[in-house]
Structures are given as C-alpha cells and as structure tokens.
Amino acid sequence: MIACPRCGKENKDHFKYCLGCGAPLPKPEQSIPKAKESEASPALAKTEKPPETVKEPVRESADEGNEEEPASPPEGSSTVKKPADAPAAGEVECSKCGQANPASFRFCGACGGPLEAEEPEEEGTSIVSAISADAPSAAVKGKLVLIKPDGSEGATYEIVGEECTVGRESGEPFASDPFMSPEHATFIAGDGDVTLRDEGSLNGVYLRVEPERPVKLADGAMFRVGQEILRYDAWSDSRSESGVTFLGTPDPGFVGRVSLVIGRETDGNAFCIPTDGIQMGRERGEILFPDDGYVSGLHCSLAAVDDEMFLTDLGSSNGTYVRVADETTLQDGDLLLLGQQLFRIDI
C-alpha cells in the first residue's frame, strides 16, 4: 500500500494518484512495501501492532480499489466475495484513459483524472424528477410589489397562471391585513396584459388615477382621498310622480352630490356639487379634511362636463383612488389599494 503524502489515505501499489485527494503518489520503490504475514521477518514483525489489534486481511470493497486477485476469506468464513475483475454495477469510465472505475470514485485509479459519476437516484424520487422535467411550470404573468409607508419596496407576490386570486387566505403579505376579504380580488392574465376583478370584497379594490387626467365617475362610484372614502351620486329630480316639488331649499342647478362614507351602510356629511364643480383638500377647497394628514393642501376636484361627472387629481402627494367596479385592464406600474396596503403591479 502507498500512503498519500498529502491526505494520508492508503492506496494500492499500482495507483499513480490518490483516490482521496487526487495528489500524485510516490513510486512503489520509494515506499516500504507491506510484507505479507507469511514472509514477514522477525525484525519487521516486532514493529507491527499487537495481534489483538490487527484486522483480518480482507479484500477492500469496490469503492476503495480494484485488486486483480481477491484476498482469501478467513478459514471457516461463509462469506462469498465477488471477484474484483467482475464488472461492478454503476461503473464509470474515465474520459482520459478509458479505465473503468467504481461509481463512488472521484478520481481515476489509473491516471488520476477527475470522474463525473452520476449519483444514483433515491427510491421514490425518479417519478417526481421525471414529472418535474416534463411538466411545464406555471408562467409568471406579473407581480405585486408592496409599497411601504415610507415609499420603499417590501414583499413581492407573483401572479402565476391564467387566473390568480389573492386575499387574506393567500398568505403573506395579505394574511396580516384584517381589511382584506378571504378571497379579495382576481388577476386575469391576457396577451401581454392583466385584468383585475373584484371578488365582491367588503372593502373593495381602489386604483390610483393619474394626476391631472380626468376620470369619469358613474352614479354611485366610490373614491378615496387620503383616509376618507366618498361616494358620488348623480342628481335626481326632486319632484314626485305627479309633478309636485318637495319642500326644501331651492335648487340652484346642482349636478350631483358627494357623501362621506363612515360605515358599511352609513353616510356622514353630504355636499352638493354646483355646475362649476367643487375642490377638496386639507387647506383649500369647498370640502376640507383638516385632520387627515394624508390629504394634500389642494387634493382633487369634481366637475361636470356634458352631463357627466369627472374626478381629477390635482397633483396630490398620496394620490386619489377610484374603487374598481367592473373588470379593469391594468397598466404596468399601476398602484392598487388592497385593504390597507398599497401595491404596485409590474407586468
């Protein structure tokens, strides 16, 4: 046996490179050959370990070497050992010299070249591997990026498959938001775009409107300014079916009404919208929210054009959001309010 000068592993006399680290081995004549027990001299026998510590001279396993002659088993042993020259299962052929080596060898026993042995698959994993290799993974159609209160990006949620429903049951980052319904909204992937559908959630989904770009409001549409939720109602005729006008303040020509929503089916203050429109803000406008720090000094406006009502964000810092009523096609970079969290969609 030849002891490797680098790692100390014992190798066969005819090996040129260490099976443990691949380092070159000294030539056989440079090492002291281990004498067989039958030919050992008395002087050399004295240096060997005591008889009780000497192991039986058995053939090394196929993982350790490739002896030409198997060692004889101890007398009386019933163990049947496989001849070394028989082809072992899972042998790997060296790409440099063609020598066959056991699958566990990292280096060729003849030339020392590195071996690329395929590790055997564990029982029960081959079917899973085959399925994983053949079955196409669901394509990612987009992602929702959480925008933290300080404006930095937080957790990311991937939109996978043709339809992806999110809600409090979808795990983080939605699970910790008590204002989200169990199934809140669904994202439908199309040909290069994503459509949003509200699944009848209690608090809805709000889409941020672009600054200085008017958005038409339908009768009953809800929108959000800072922490305030408001509803627009088209103006209705105050006369009865018989043509009698109800007693009240004379109508100067109002075109609509905006009401503050303070509960599930409860309204707060209501404000009539005149023909020249109204403005909202924390400091300026006809409707003021002085205690809401998320409302800009002059936030948004409502104005009627050709019997239709339009909402315009006036460059507010935190934006104006309209509740999604029908299926809405989203654009890359759109901002959405889901529950009490703000998300950006990347498509």
XYZ file of C-alpha atoms in Angstrom:
347
model
C 0.000 0.000 0.000
C 1.129 3.580 -0.688
C 0.233 6.288 1.835
C -0.690 9.618 0.238
C 1.816 12.304 1.371
C -0.996 14.916 1.278
C -4.022 13.354 2.999
C -2.618 10.086 4.399
C -5.098 7.815 2.585
C -3.738 4.361 1.710
C -3.746 3.454 -1.977
C -2.852 0.356 -3.961
C 0.741 -0.078 -5.098
C -0.143 0.368 -8.780
C -2.134 3.593 -8.272
C -0.412 6.734 -9.510
C -2.835 9.224 -7.903
C -4.560 9.327 -4.543
C -8.204 8.249 -4.543
C -8.971 10.680 -1.725
C -7.463 13.981 -2.908
C -6.070 13.233 -6.397
C -2.495 14.123 -5.444
C 0.378 12.249 -7.222
C 1.598 9.244 -5.293
C 5.288 8.325 -4.827
C 6.579 5.419 -6.857
C 6.311 1.987 -5.226
C 10.063 1.742 -4.789
C 10.034 4.947 -2.740
C 7.726 3.436 -0.096
C 8.261 0.460 2.094
C 6.046 -2.364 0.825
C 3.890 -4.061 3.373
C 5.105 -7.603 3.768
C 2.709 -10.493 3.805
C 2.280 -12.192 7.149
C 3.767 -15.439 5.832
C 7.001 -13.696 4.691
C 7.432 -11.121 7.426
C 10.858 -11.114 9.081
C 11.124 -11.283 12.891
C 12.591 -7.761 12.996
C 9.729 -6.327 10.988
C 7.128 -8.349 12.905
C 8.202 -6.651 16.143
C 7.238 -3.238 14.756
C 3.711 -4.291 13.816
C 0.726 -3.715 16.090
C -0.118 -6.306 18.735
C -2.011 -9.310 17.344
C -5.230 -8.317 19.107
C -5.382 -5.010 17.152
C -4.624 -6.418 13.704
C -7.711 -6.626 11.493
C -8.427 -9.590 9.284
C -6.802 -9.264 5.836
C -9.987 -8.938 3.774
C -10.351 -7.627 0.255
C -11.146 -3.932 0.014
C -14.602 -3.027 -1.221
C -15.278 -1.934 -4.766
C -15.377 1.659 -3.502
C -11.742 1.505 -2.313
C -9.814 -0.239 -5.113
C -9.692 -2.770 -7.916
C -7.366 -5.622 -6.898
C -6.511 -8.157 -9.521
C -6.732 -11.065 -7.018
C -9.287 -11.106 -4.185
C -7.976 -11.807 -0.744
C -8.863 -15.199 0.688
C -11.547 -15.096 3.399
C -10.631 -16.340 6.863
C -10.848 -20.056 7.387
C -14.368 -21.164 8.238
C -15.952 -17.982 6.923
C -19.074 -18.480 4.852
C -18.866 -15.028 3.238
C -18.842 -15.221 -0.553
C -16.997 -12.282 -2.079
C -17.398 -11.030 -5.639
C -14.286 -11.296 -7.809
C -12.680 -7.881 -8.358
C -12.464 -8.331 -12.124
C -16.223 -8.756 -12.447
C -17.961 -5.612 -13.744
C -19.465 -3.716 -10.823
C -22.829 -2.019 -11.148
C -22.603 1.694 -11.843
C -19.017 1.760 -13.059
C -17.767 4.998 -14.593
C -15.331 5.046 -17.468
C -12.504 7.561 -17.281
C -12.741 10.065 -20.113
C -8.945 10.324 -20.321
C -7.635 6.763 -20.249
C -10.776 4.639 -20.551
C -10.212 2.824 -17.256
C -13.415 1.539 -15.589
C -13.790 2.778 -12.020
C -16.444 2.246 -9.328
C -19.165 4.894 -9.293
C -18.023 6.242 -5.908
C -14.508 7.123 -7.173
C -13.839 10.820 -7.566
C -10.567 10.275 -9.443
C -9.432 7.592 -11.856
C -7.303 4.918 -10.202
C -5.082 4.632 -13.293
C -4.428 8.196 -14.453
C -5.810 10.312 -11.611
C -8.212 12.208 -13.866
C -11.454 13.516 -12.319
C -14.514 11.325 -12.787
C -18.058 12.552 -13.422
C -20.107 9.843 -11.777
C -23.892 10.106 -11.775
C -25.240 9.759 -8.261
C -27.856 7.031 -8.008
C -31.413 8.261 -7.568
C -33.048 7.546 -4.261
C -36.026 5.263 -4.215
C -39.265 7.069 -4.970
C -37.629 10.177 -6.490
C -37.339 9.142 -10.122
C -41.044 9.688 -10.889
C -41.035 13.117 -9.279
C -37.933 14.117 -11.198
C -39.431 12.977 -14.459
C -42.619 14.885 -13.833
C -40.722 18.000 -12.877
C -38.642 17.793 -16.024
C -41.550 17.171 -18.387
C -44.329 19.260 -16.850
C -44.027 22.967 -17.754
C -44.016 25.269 -14.756
C -46.809 27.839 -14.481
C -45.728 31.070 -16.124
C -45.387 34.203 -14.027
C -47.642 36.845 -15.591
C -46.687 39.682 -13.269
C -46.045 40.556 -9.671
C -47.444 42.721 -6.905
C -44.839 44.788 -5.070
C -45.758 46.077 -1.617
C -45.082 49.793 -1.172
C -44.264 50.609 2.455
C -45.474 53.830 4.138
C -42.005 55.366 3.673
C -42.147 54.686 -0.086
C -39.665 51.793 -0.120
C -40.468 48.411 -1.628
C -41.470 45.469 0.550
C -42.594 41.917 -0.108
C -43.339 40.694 -3.633
C -46.210 38.415 -4.646
C -46.032 36.701 -8.059
C -49.124 36.464 -10.273
C -48.956 32.903 -11.597
C -51.200 31.189 -14.142
C -54.141 32.436 -16.161
C -56.124 33.459 -13.051
C -54.639 34.292 -9.672
C -56.884 35.118 -6.711
C -55.439 36.966 -3.722
C -56.902 37.572 -0.301
C -56.405 37.019 3.392
C -56.173 33.257 2.724
C -53.320 33.726 0.234
C -50.684 34.082 2.932
C -48.297 36.976 3.303
C -48.306 39.837 2.635
C -52.134 39.701 2.680
C -52.797 37.464 5.701
C -51.966 40.145 8.278
C -54.382 42.714 6.793
C -57.778 42.451 8.562
C -59.359 44.768 5.948
C -58.913 42.153 3.207
C -61.568 39.530 2.468
C -60.543 35.840 2.359
C -60.800 35.993 -1.449
C -60.430 39.646 -2.280
C -59.591 40.055 -5.985
C -58.558 38.038 -9.033
C -55.887 38.919 -11.576
C -56.636 37.540 -15.058
C -53.643 37.231 -17.373
C -54.199 38.068 -21.018
C -51.983 38.555 -24.044
C -49.396 40.863 -22.534
C -51.786 42.474 -20.044
C -53.530 41.748 -16.734
C -57.192 42.386 -15.886
C -58.401 42.976 -12.326
C -61.728 41.664 -10.994
C -63.084 42.398 -7.534
C -64.470 39.199 -5.997
C -67.183 41.017 -4.035
C -64.790 42.054 -1.297
C -66.178 44.040 1.616
C -63.734 46.942 1.349
C -63.064 46.795 -2.386
C -60.018 47.464 -4.550
C -59.001 51.041 -5.366
C -56.978 52.053 -8.426
C -54.911 55.238 -8.353
C -55.805 57.753 -11.074
C -53.134 59.629 -12.980
C -52.578 63.236 -11.898
C -54.223 65.954 -13.973
C -56.122 63.374 -16.054
C -59.927 63.471 -15.502
C -61.654 60.144 -14.822
C -65.377 59.711 -15.427
C -67.439 58.671 -12.421
C -70.591 56.587 -12.730
C -73.561 57.115 -10.475
C -72.741 55.553 -7.109
C -68.977 55.411 -7.770
C -66.736 55.440 -4.697
C -63.333 57.057 -4.438
C -60.721 57.607 -1.764
C -58.919 60.818 -0.767
C -56.301 60.243 1.912
C -58.110 58.180 4.558
C -61.540 59.462 3.511
C -63.953 57.318 1.462
C -66.532 59.208 -0.549
C -69.402 58.299 -2.868
C -70.659 60.272 -5.845
C -74.431 60.278 -6.561
C -75.916 61.807 -9.675
C -78.511 64.488 -9.054
C -82.074 63.197 -9.057
C -85.259 65.102 -9.830
C -86.817 66.276 -6.570
C -90.352 66.204 -7.970
C -92.831 63.441 -7.287
C -94.537 61.361 -9.953
C -97.407 63.875 -10.013
C -95.029 66.763 -10.679
C -95.133 68.244 -7.177
C -91.805 69.595 -5.940
C -90.770 68.507 -2.459
C -90.468 71.260 0.109
C -86.866 72.237 0.773
C -84.061 74.577 -0.250
C -84.495 75.838 -3.810
C -82.322 74.010 -6.320
C -79.905 76.473 -7.940
C -78.918 73.874 -10.520
C -76.879 71.226 -8.689
C -75.380 68.481 -10.861
C -74.593 65.881 -8.203
C -73.783 65.111 -4.612
C -70.766 63.670 -2.805
C -71.210 61.917 0.550
C -68.689 60.855 3.156
C -68.927 57.106 3.856
C -68.404 56.401 7.565
C -69.800 52.866 7.823
C -70.892 49.859 5.820
C -74.286 51.406 5.074
C -73.879 54.722 6.864
C -73.177 58.119 5.332
C -71.776 61.195 7.009
C -71.831 64.731 5.680
C -73.087 65.259 2.144
C -72.113 68.090 -0.187
C -73.964 69.248 -3.292
C -71.960 69.800 -6.450
C -72.806 73.015 -8.324
C -72.452 73.458 -12.058
C -68.942 74.931 -11.730
C -67.766 71.936 -9.623
C -66.017 71.691 -6.263
C -62.486 71.160 -4.939
C -61.254 69.135 -1.947
C -58.160 69.414 0.194
C -56.735 69.744 3.671
C -56.390 73.536 3.454
C -58.138 74.750 0.298
C -61.401 73.943 -1.470
C -65.097 73.733 -0.760
C -64.688 70.405 1.099
C -61.911 70.331 3.697
C -60.340 67.473 5.683
C -58.070 69.392 8.086
C -57.383 66.414 10.358
C -56.307 63.963 7.633
C -52.549 64.180 7.188
C -52.714 62.057 4.014
C -54.738 64.723 2.197
C -52.764 67.388 0.322
C -53.471 71.102 0.739
C -55.399 71.042 -2.554
C -56.061 67.416 -3.428
C -58.691 66.851 -6.165
C -61.728 68.306 -7.911
C -65.142 67.210 -9.207
C -66.632 68.865 -12.289
C -69.474 68.123 -14.702
C -68.879 68.071 -18.460
C -71.838 67.393 -20.784
C -73.932 65.855 -18.006
C -71.101 63.557 -16.938
C -69.077 63.834 -13.740
C -65.277 63.780 -13.815
C -62.810 63.359 -10.942
C -59.351 64.950 -11.340
C -56.335 64.516 -9.060
C -54.593 67.892 -8.718
C -51.083 66.542 -8.197
C -51.587 65.302 -4.638
C -48.722 63.629 -2.799
C -50.595 60.456 -1.832
C -52.923 60.230 -4.827
C -56.624 59.800 -5.466
C -58.086 56.304 -5.847
C -61.290 55.090 -7.528
C -62.925 51.842 -6.461
C -62.894 49.180 -9.187
C -66.482 48.250 -10.081
C -66.061 46.221 -13.273
C -63.237 44.179 -14.743
C -60.449 46.677 -15.365
C -57.340 46.243 -17.517
C -54.245 47.285 -15.609
C -51.167 49.004 -16.925
C -47.585 48.319 -15.914
C -46.797 50.366 -12.816
C -50.409 50.927 -11.708
C -50.904 51.413 -7.953
C -53.626 49.490 -6.112
C -55.063 49.738 -2.618
C -55.918 46.264 -1.324
C -57.278 46.523 2.193
C -54.948 48.944 3.965
C -51.891 48.144 1.851
C -50.565 49.766 -1.292
C -49.208 47.616 -4.126
C -47.590 48.338 -7.479
C -48.234 45.882 -10.301
C -45.355 45.007 -12.614
C -46.349 43.282 -15.850
